[in-house]
XYZ file of C-alpha atoms in Angstrom:
583
model
C 104.477 84.086 95.566
C 100.584 85.231 97.915
C 99.270 89.155 97.553
C 96.183 89.324 99.547
C 93.582 91.546 97.166
C 94.317 95.133 99.617
C 97.906 95.248 97.399
C 96.395 94.359 94.035
C 93.173 96.168 94.887
C 95.194 99.575 95.800
C 97.975 99.131 92.401
C 94.542 98.941 90.329
C 93.154 101.546 91.728
C 95.893 104.283 90.954
C 96.390 103.029 88.037
C 95.002 105.647 85.141
C 97.568 105.068 82.092
C 99.807 102.492 81.958
C 99.638 99.069 83.831
C 101.697 98.737 87.061
C 104.780 95.670 86.723
C 101.872 94.533 90.010
C 98.641 95.155 87.888
C 100.732 92.754 84.766
C 101.182 89.883 87.311
C 97.569 90.114 88.589
C 95.545 89.599 85.809
C 97.809 86.456 85.483
C 95.706 83.394 85.806
C 92.193 82.690 88.324
C 91.594 79.744 90.404
C 87.319 80.835 90.823
C 85.391 78.101 92.942
C 81.739 77.675 92.756
C 78.230 76.311 94.217
C 77.320 74.154 91.771
C 76.077 70.952 90.860
C 77.634 68.072 90.758
C 79.572 66.682 87.311
C 81.090 64.079 86.357
C 84.303 63.467 88.278
C 87.475 65.016 85.970
C 85.584 67.305 83.694
C 84.345 71.475 84.776
C 82.016 73.423 82.048
C 81.284 70.158 81.068
C 77.868 71.411 79.997
C 79.673 74.112 77.690
C 80.430 73.043 73.874
C 83.764 74.080 72.611
C 82.517 76.229 69.961
C 84.265 78.473 68.257
C 82.754 81.426 66.075
C 82.506 80.998 62.630
C 84.066 84.249 61.786
C 87.671 83.450 64.405
C 90.271 81.814 62.455
C 93.361 79.412 63.267
C 96.370 80.012 62.635
C 97.813 76.727 64.688
C 98.943 75.659 68.332
C 100.817 77.767 70.513
C 103.868 76.941 71.873
C 104.857 74.714 74.418
C 107.353 77.728 76.047
C 104.017 80.610 75.750
C 102.870 82.443 78.477
C 99.282 81.938 79.811
C 97.013 84.057 81.564
C 94.504 81.726 82.837
C 90.726 82.360 86.201
C 90.688 78.897 87.594
C 88.054 78.737 90.717
C 87.869 77.811 94.104
C 84.143 76.550 96.094
C 82.877 78.673 97.983
C 80.320 77.990 101.338
C 77.978 79.255 102.206
C 76.045 81.016 99.008
C 72.900 79.210 100.358
C 73.416 81.270 102.920
C 74.490 83.779 100.952
C 71.289 84.342 99.063
C 69.142 83.690 101.869
C 70.931 87.446 102.936
C 70.254 88.865 100.126
C 66.437 88.240 99.505
C 66.099 90.392 102.948
C 68.734 93.653 102.646
C 66.974 93.659 99.228
C 63.101 93.664 100.006
C 61.024 96.588 101.783
C 59.013 94.465 103.909
C 61.906 92.563 105.528
C 63.330 94.265 109.251
C 66.342 93.574 107.897
C 65.851 96.009 104.501
C 68.780 97.683 103.319
C 71.184 96.400 106.259
C 73.858 95.785 104.106
C 76.803 93.807 105.198
C 80.665 95.025 104.456
C 82.855 93.347 102.582
C 85.049 91.448 105.809
C 81.177 90.041 106.026
C 81.261 88.960 102.704
C 84.108 87.086 102.950
C 83.577 85.512 105.836
C 80.841 84.132 104.910
C 81.881 82.932 101.739
C 85.215 82.047 101.718
C 86.589 78.634 100.330
C 87.381 76.483 103.352
C 90.773 75.387 104.630
C 91.603 72.413 102.811
C 89.901 73.251 99.589
C 92.423 75.833 99.929
C 95.054 73.929 100.364
C 94.115 71.473 97.851
C 94.289 73.719 95.452
C 97.471 75.573 95.792
C 98.968 71.627 96.357
C 97.683 70.337 93.430
C 99.608 74.253 91.500
C 102.759 73.776 93.226
C 103.074 70.305 91.655
C 102.321 71.525 88.806
C 105.073 74.192 89.311
C 102.504 77.312 89.539
C 104.073 78.782 91.619
C 104.034 82.745 90.206
C 99.737 83.645 91.686
C 98.282 86.358 93.676
C 95.226 85.264 95.007
C 92.101 87.612 96.586
C 90.742 89.134 100.371
C 88.344 86.619 99.585
C 90.727 83.715 98.262
C 88.072 82.885 96.151
C 89.965 83.490 92.988
C 93.539 83.081 92.758
C 95.072 84.478 89.885
C 98.258 82.578 88.108
C 100.697 83.102 85.112
C 102.595 79.387 83.538
C 103.746 78.222 79.932
C 101.076 76.328 78.036
C 103.028 72.620 78.182
C 102.580 73.151 82.441
C 98.570 74.593 81.459
C 97.992 71.333 79.391
C 98.998 69.140 81.774
C 97.102 70.766 84.764
C 95.132 70.404 82.453
C 94.548 67.309 81.034
C 92.491 67.074 76.863
C 93.459 70.771 76.458
C 95.273 72.361 73.398
C 95.909 76.013 73.521
C 95.044 77.381 69.732
C 95.778 81.390 68.339
C 93.010 82.881 67.242
C 92.787 85.623 64.529
C 89.471 88.124 64.276
C 90.111 91.862 62.324
C 93.388 91.228 63.151
C 93.255 90.812 66.449
C 94.087 87.769 68.477
C 93.025 85.419 71.347
C 94.643 82.024 73.158
C 92.061 79.904 73.546
C 91.832 76.120 73.410
C 89.847 73.453 71.368
C 89.744 71.296 73.609
C 87.786 70.486 76.443
C 89.055 70.498 79.614
C 90.047 68.001 82.468
C 91.149 67.853 85.882
C 92.345 65.238 89.370
C 90.159 64.002 90.455
C 91.370 65.069 94.025
C 90.842 68.117 92.702
C 88.081 68.555 91.504
C 85.460 68.668 93.900
C 87.453 71.729 94.556
C 87.211 73.607 92.318
C 84.132 74.642 89.425
C 85.636 76.459 86.400
C 88.764 77.392 84.538
C 88.852 80.769 82.691
C 91.134 81.820 79.580
C 90.315 78.223 78.654
C 87.232 78.525 76.044
C 84.564 81.932 75.873
C 86.413 83.460 72.008
C 83.548 86.202 71.931
C 81.290 86.924 68.728
C 80.628 88.683 67.098
C 78.683 92.101 67.990
C 79.190 90.848 71.458
C 83.064 91.855 72.202
C 80.816 94.336 74.745
C 77.761 92.875 74.495
C 75.266 95.008 73.832
C 77.880 97.641 71.559
C 76.776 101.580 70.236
C 76.382 101.317 66.634
C 75.263 103.889 63.588
C 71.350 103.388 62.606
C 69.987 105.758 60.551
C 66.858 107.319 60.836
C 63.476 105.272 58.949
C 63.154 108.595 57.601
C 63.134 112.624 57.279
C 65.914 115.158 59.094
C 65.767 114.084 63.241
C 67.552 115.857 65.469
C 67.866 112.541 67.518
C 68.355 112.128 71.454
C 70.512 114.556 73.130
C 70.278 114.774 77.475
C 68.307 117.854 77.330
C 65.568 115.053 75.232
C 66.311 113.413 77.271
C 65.548 115.375 81.477
C 62.660 117.160 79.491
C 60.994 112.648 78.492
C 61.758 112.161 82.340
C 60.951 114.980 84.321
C 64.164 115.650 85.664
C 64.556 119.636 86.150
C 68.137 122.104 86.274
C 68.303 121.018 89.997
C 68.025 117.359 89.771
C 71.351 116.686 89.728
C 73.984 114.990 92.131
C 75.639 116.700 95.227
C 76.255 114.134 97.548
C 79.679 113.800 99.307
C 79.793 110.312 99.932
C 77.977 109.029 95.577
C 79.849 107.953 92.721
C 78.441 105.871 89.434
C 80.641 103.378 87.651
C 80.822 102.249 84.002
C 82.819 99.552 82.681
C 83.867 99.113 79.524
C 86.109 95.721 77.931
C 88.036 95.092 75.075
C 90.340 97.753 74.499
C 87.148 101.033 74.246
C 88.585 103.524 75.652
C 86.716 107.545 76.447
C 89.147 110.112 75.810
C 88.913 113.082 78.114
C 88.530 115.502 75.408
C 84.671 113.450 73.963
C 83.152 114.232 77.487
C 84.967 118.190 77.827
C 82.635 118.801 74.276
C 80.425 116.241 74.420
C 79.360 118.471 77.858
C 79.800 121.599 76.217
C 77.510 120.743 72.965
C 75.115 119.404 75.042
C 75.999 120.035 79.332
C 74.593 123.988 78.971
C 70.564 123.538 80.645
C 72.544 121.738 83.495
C 74.556 121.579 86.779
C 77.652 118.708 85.523
C 80.609 117.121 85.750
C 83.604 117.402 82.631
C 86.189 115.177 84.096
C 85.462 111.248 85.049
C 86.931 111.617 88.950
C 88.607 107.714 88.246
C 89.270 105.685 86.008
C 90.794 102.375 87.357
C 92.436 100.048 84.502
C 94.537 101.161 81.343
C 93.469 103.258 79.998
C 94.336 103.609 75.788
C 95.323 106.470 74.252
C 94.439 104.710 71.235
C 91.387 105.859 69.428
C 88.535 106.564 71.824
C 86.048 103.186 71.026
C 82.331 104.976 69.827
C 80.232 102.236 73.212
C 82.436 103.799 75.246
C 82.028 107.686 74.549
C 77.919 106.868 74.634
C 78.428 105.361 78.475
C 80.108 107.657 79.896
C 78.646 111.215 78.159
C 75.190 109.615 79.033
C 75.330 108.246 82.429
C 77.357 111.589 83.657
C 74.950 113.755 81.680
C 71.786 111.648 83.061
C 73.090 111.269 86.968
C 74.640 114.907 86.437
C 77.352 116.114 88.309
C 77.786 113.003 90.494
C 81.574 111.661 90.362
C 81.525 108.871 88.221
C 84.628 105.930 87.343
C 85.429 104.018 84.666
C 86.568 100.509 84.813
C 88.071 100.291 82.008
C 89.593 96.225 81.294
C 91.234 95.982 77.799
C 91.444 92.275 77.897
C 95.387 92.712 76.010
C 96.905 89.798 76.808
C 95.431 86.904 74.716
C 94.407 84.173 76.954
C 92.323 86.553 79.896
C 89.063 87.258 79.592
C 87.917 91.396 80.529
C 84.340 90.972 82.493
C 85.909 87.926 84.737
C 88.953 90.537 85.854
C 86.327 93.311 86.365
C 84.095 90.756 88.323
C 86.794 88.547 90.501
C 87.727 93.062 90.973
C 84.018 94.212 92.276
C 83.751 91.395 94.263
C 86.722 92.280 95.851
C 87.311 96.114 96.598
C 86.031 97.550 99.468
C 85.064 101.403 98.332
C 82.751 101.186 94.929
C 80.441 103.392 93.745
C 76.541 102.314 94.568
C 75.993 102.024 91.079
C 77.197 100.379 87.796
C 76.292 100.033 84.680
C 77.792 97.613 81.985
C 76.972 96.764 77.923
C 78.077 93.178 77.874
C 76.997 90.330 77.229
C 77.059 87.083 75.395
C 74.767 83.663 74.314
C 73.492 81.508 77.537
C 74.495 78.395 75.707
C 77.737 79.296 74.854
C 78.596 79.686 78.757
C 78.547 76.985 81.106
C 76.615 76.205 83.416
C 78.896 76.211 85.793
C 80.438 79.780 85.117
C 77.521 81.321 84.285
C 76.527 79.915 89.248
C 79.765 81.672 89.914
C 78.538 84.869 87.940
C 75.645 85.083 89.764
C 77.196 84.462 93.104
C 79.099 87.095 93.009
C 76.523 89.237 91.955
C 74.815 88.492 95.163
C 78.218 89.425 97.062
C 77.930 92.817 94.863
C 74.035 92.825 95.965
C 73.880 92.407 100.099
C 77.187 95.201 100.232
C 74.519 97.604 98.646
C 75.620 97.978 95.064
C 73.397 98.808 92.250
C 74.245 96.384 88.590
C 73.100 97.135 85.640
C 73.401 95.147 82.324
C 71.830 95.977 79.007
C 69.266 93.489 77.600
C 70.769 93.045 74.499
C 70.635 94.327 70.849
C 68.789 90.908 68.628
C 65.397 91.009 70.181
C 64.398 87.182 71.600
C 67.265 86.242 69.298
C 67.818 83.233 67.327
C 68.900 80.153 67.351
C 69.317 77.757 64.501
C 68.180 74.152 66.137
C 67.766 72.216 63.272
C 66.836 73.067 59.486
C 63.426 72.989 60.323
C 64.237 73.263 63.958
C 64.481 77.060 65.897
C 64.781 78.838 69.567
C 64.862 82.083 71.432
C 68.515 83.039 71.834
C 68.503 83.977 75.659
C 71.504 86.571 76.800
C 73.460 86.749 79.718
C 74.204 88.110 82.312
C 70.920 90.186 81.413
C 68.956 87.266 82.644
C 70.894 87.034 85.671
C 68.637 86.486 88.511
C 71.134 89.509 90.731
C 71.227 92.213 88.143
C 68.499 94.826 87.064
C 68.015 94.317 83.298
C 67.711 97.497 80.322
C 66.114 97.204 77.450
C 65.216 100.052 74.743
C 62.316 101.909 73.609
C 62.318 104.773 70.450
C 59.690 107.810 70.558
C 56.810 107.051 68.493
C 56.561 109.590 66.486
C 60.618 110.091 65.003
C 59.975 114.225 64.426
C 58.858 115.124 68.216
C 59.310 113.833 71.592
C 55.741 111.602 72.271
C 54.973 108.753 73.490
C 57.626 105.784 73.246
C 56.884 102.486 71.554
C 58.985 99.365 71.242
C 62.571 99.444 70.117
C 62.491 96.720 68.006
C 66.112 95.578 69.086
C 65.801 95.831 72.672
C 66.171 92.258 73.930
C 64.449 90.582 75.842
C 63.171 86.750 77.171
C 62.681 84.183 78.768
C 65.643 82.619 80.329
C 66.506 78.668 79.395
C 69.171 77.892 82.646
C 67.626 80.293 85.011
C 63.744 79.767 86.592
C 61.739 82.474 87.405
C 63.069 84.454 90.251
C 59.848 84.312 93.354
C 59.602 89.234 92.847
C 58.428 88.427 89.243
C 56.258 85.751 88.806
C 53.250 87.171 89.364
C 53.863 89.696 87.107
C 55.190 86.925 83.919
C 51.950 85.189 85.268
C 49.276 88.900 84.603
C 51.595 89.355 81.257
C 51.349 85.490 80.018
C 47.704 85.730 80.703
C 46.832 88.967 79.833
C 48.545 87.961 76.071
C 47.413 84.851 75.791
C 47.040 83.454 72.458
C 49.599 86.644 71.481
C 52.844 84.828 73.013
C 54.968 83.162 70.431
C 55.434 79.198 69.902
C 55.624 77.805 73.265
C 58.223 75.334 72.060
C 60.118 78.768 71.837
C 60.832 79.674 75.059
C 61.427 78.267 78.604
C 58.184 79.550 80.027
C 59.959 79.247 83.722
C 62.723 80.997 83.330
C 63.875 84.192 84.622
C 62.398 86.981 82.645
C 64.099 90.149 81.163
C 64.557 92.903 81.459
C 63.125 94.719 84.071
C 62.117 98.154 82.995
C 64.001 100.028 80.070
C 64.695 103.643 78.047
C 65.642 105.107 74.858
C 67.484 103.317 73.137
C 67.805 104.794 69.984
C 69.218 108.117 67.722
C 71.122 109.113 69.774
C 74.091 112.139 69.262
C 77.764 111.057 70.608
C 81.003 112.444 71.022
C 83.784 109.839 69.714
C 87.450 111.324 68.761
C 86.632 114.800 68.718
C 82.699 114.730 66.381
C 79.791 114.787 66.294
C 77.831 110.977 65.421
C 74.437 110.946 65.409
C 71.974 108.198 64.665
C 73.884 106.078 67.878
C 71.116 103.943 68.926
C 71.567 100.399 71.125
C 70.410 98.621 74.943
C 73.836 100.212 75.753
C 72.637 103.540 75.436
C 69.611 102.630 77.547
C 71.263 100.845 79.852
C 73.683 104.870 81.461
C 70.549 106.458 81.524
C 68.904 104.078 83.543
C 72.018 103.924 86.034
C 72.508 108.466 86.437
C 68.937 108.511 87.106
C 69.250 105.916 90.380
C 72.251 106.736 91.305
C 70.872 110.282 91.321
C 67.960 108.886 93.657
C 70.403 107.566 95.873
C 72.128 110.812 95.736
C 69.131 111.683 97.484
C 68.918 109.167 100.114
C 72.606 109.562 101.273
C 71.673 113.549 101.845
C 68.748 112.303 103.862
C 70.594 109.578 106.587
C 69.278 106.821 103.712
C 71.012 103.301 102.571
C 71.605 102.917 99.265
C 69.336 101.633 96.463
C 71.180 98.164 96.521
C 70.128 95.490 94.492
C 66.777 97.493 93.096
C 64.558 93.954 91.645
C 62.972 93.307 94.535
C 61.034 96.936 95.434
C 60.217 97.860 91.582
C 59.041 94.278 91.217
C 56.013 95.559 94.224
C 56.535 98.727 92.517
C 53.876 97.378 90.298
C 54.816 99.756 87.507
C 54.147 102.448 90.301
C 56.358 105.935 89.002
C 56.951 104.237 84.979
C 56.106 104.700 82.049
C 53.931 101.912 80.796
C 55.217 101.607 76.855
C 52.448 98.994 75.266
C 53.443 98.988 71.409
C 54.983 96.891 69.990
C 57.090 94.018 69.302
C 60.582 93.056 68.819
C 62.721 91.255 66.522
C 63.855 86.765 66.969
C 63.706 84.368 63.979
C 62.943 84.873 60.503
C 61.411 81.949 59.733
C 57.789 81.082 58.918
C 56.895 80.447 62.127
C 56.678 83.539 63.756
C 58.175 85.283 61.229
C 60.463 87.435 62.399
C 58.428 89.336 65.098
C 59.358 87.853 69.432
C 57.516 88.904 72.354
C 55.001 92.252 71.643
C 54.683 95.226 74.965
C 51.651 94.936 76.671
C 50.162 96.789 79.850
C 51.666 96.637 82.946
C 55.415 94.575 82.586
C 56.260 93.012 79.677
C 59.787 91.255 78.371
C 60.525 93.772 75.702
C 60.900 96.580 78.175
C 59.710 95.550 81.173
C 57.699 98.061 83.293
C 58.864 100.984 81.228
C 60.731 104.047 81.253
C 60.898 105.979 84.915
C 59.573 108.769 85.644
C 61.933 111.094 87.544
C 60.375 112.956 89.697
C 57.934 109.601 90.313
C 59.977 107.274 91.153
C 62.353 109.718 93.024
C 59.221 109.816 95.869
C 58.781 105.783 95.401
C 61.965 104.890 96.516
C 62.397 107.621 98.960
C 60.445 106.656 101.377
C 62.905 104.066 103.473
């Protein structure tokens, strides 16, 4: 069965409670084709060690007839041209600035060759795999098959069930390969590896953290709007604007929580108390703190702007919810202009082929004028133990992607007052070990290195030529959230700062659209050309890292202008609006 994504997307966009039969079938097996470095014939994702996090336990192999939902992938064409197009439409000095492509144009640009499509389909059909759905761009296939067929299709794969805290996932315990004839047409198969480590089911998760001292009333929408200079009239009014958050792994928001939150904290500005659209399956269980946080704060900062919630529970044990969301975003024609996501993994837990393909999907969004914001994580610079004596910092992906805007975190200097901001010690940041420094940030990174000089961590701990992040920041400490009808204080994390920044960018889009201008799209090239203009510079504080004798728990530190802890700092909304409203 081969269906184009049109029907796939329509079924998802109309699903608000129970998944349709089409949806259950579609979210099955995806075959993704990517443009990646050549690898040894037969093996895909050969650079990925199949490592099972310590807190996941195998309960044995699955039965041969167990139905699996995997994700395979077809090699795309035109990826270099896609990257060049993104550069042109995102650079304010380019004649092509903001001249975005339609989805159909993106599809024509990257669609796999006829040969690739034919070879992959013939290979699947030769193993009796016919329950597959295609997508508009033809670069993903969704299929279902028994475990014994999957293991025959992917020699080396051995599917086991793993459990943690009552939750189970099916993954392969060994590397996999494909037939030599197919290898050149594929990149990776989703649903085989990548068990989420604890704390990264969603990348940087909201959590309750007690204040350092005394009583603190905490961060509320009123505090945020005052700190970043949003007035009661800074709310949305365009008919063509919307914003979105994405949730994974059974994180749900409850409408009653949103209504209660706005009743408690939204009295000083016009706002909406209902989500405009839920895409996916909204669970009936308890609300998740992460989901509540994201929805409540993007809707109170991006006030009065219609909001979508993408919910990807990943209920089938072999699904990868983030990949499902990414496929949907890449193949849906009418989408919100701003998406904020609190999701991530350690770079070293993912294959280069997988991350390269996901980057291509990010580029596909950017050339369409869509802004993607990701939380930088809550582990500072991170730490990877190489040997008993040797450590290094541990960057996170997608925070380290050159094609998204990454948001770090700050705290008030005085926990009792609305003072200036300093680094929140959990704010994720650093340098990618996989992706090089993009041109748009090269001068900013060089300036930081020269400014800090001897204050840098040892160069053996990080890749000085890697993509540096975050790009900017916002308050991430001591938020009030309503979850399961209860006000919850002291919730912290960059999953709080990210929807706050996303809401402000959605407001700027609103003003741009009312003025007849296109949306901001991929923000980074323009953000870095502003060189800190319209931002509150954060110059005080460091974030955490390896607890060893060399760095003693300290990673990078804030500095004037850009730094790998808070980026360019936090938004001064009126100034940022003025700077981004001129073209």
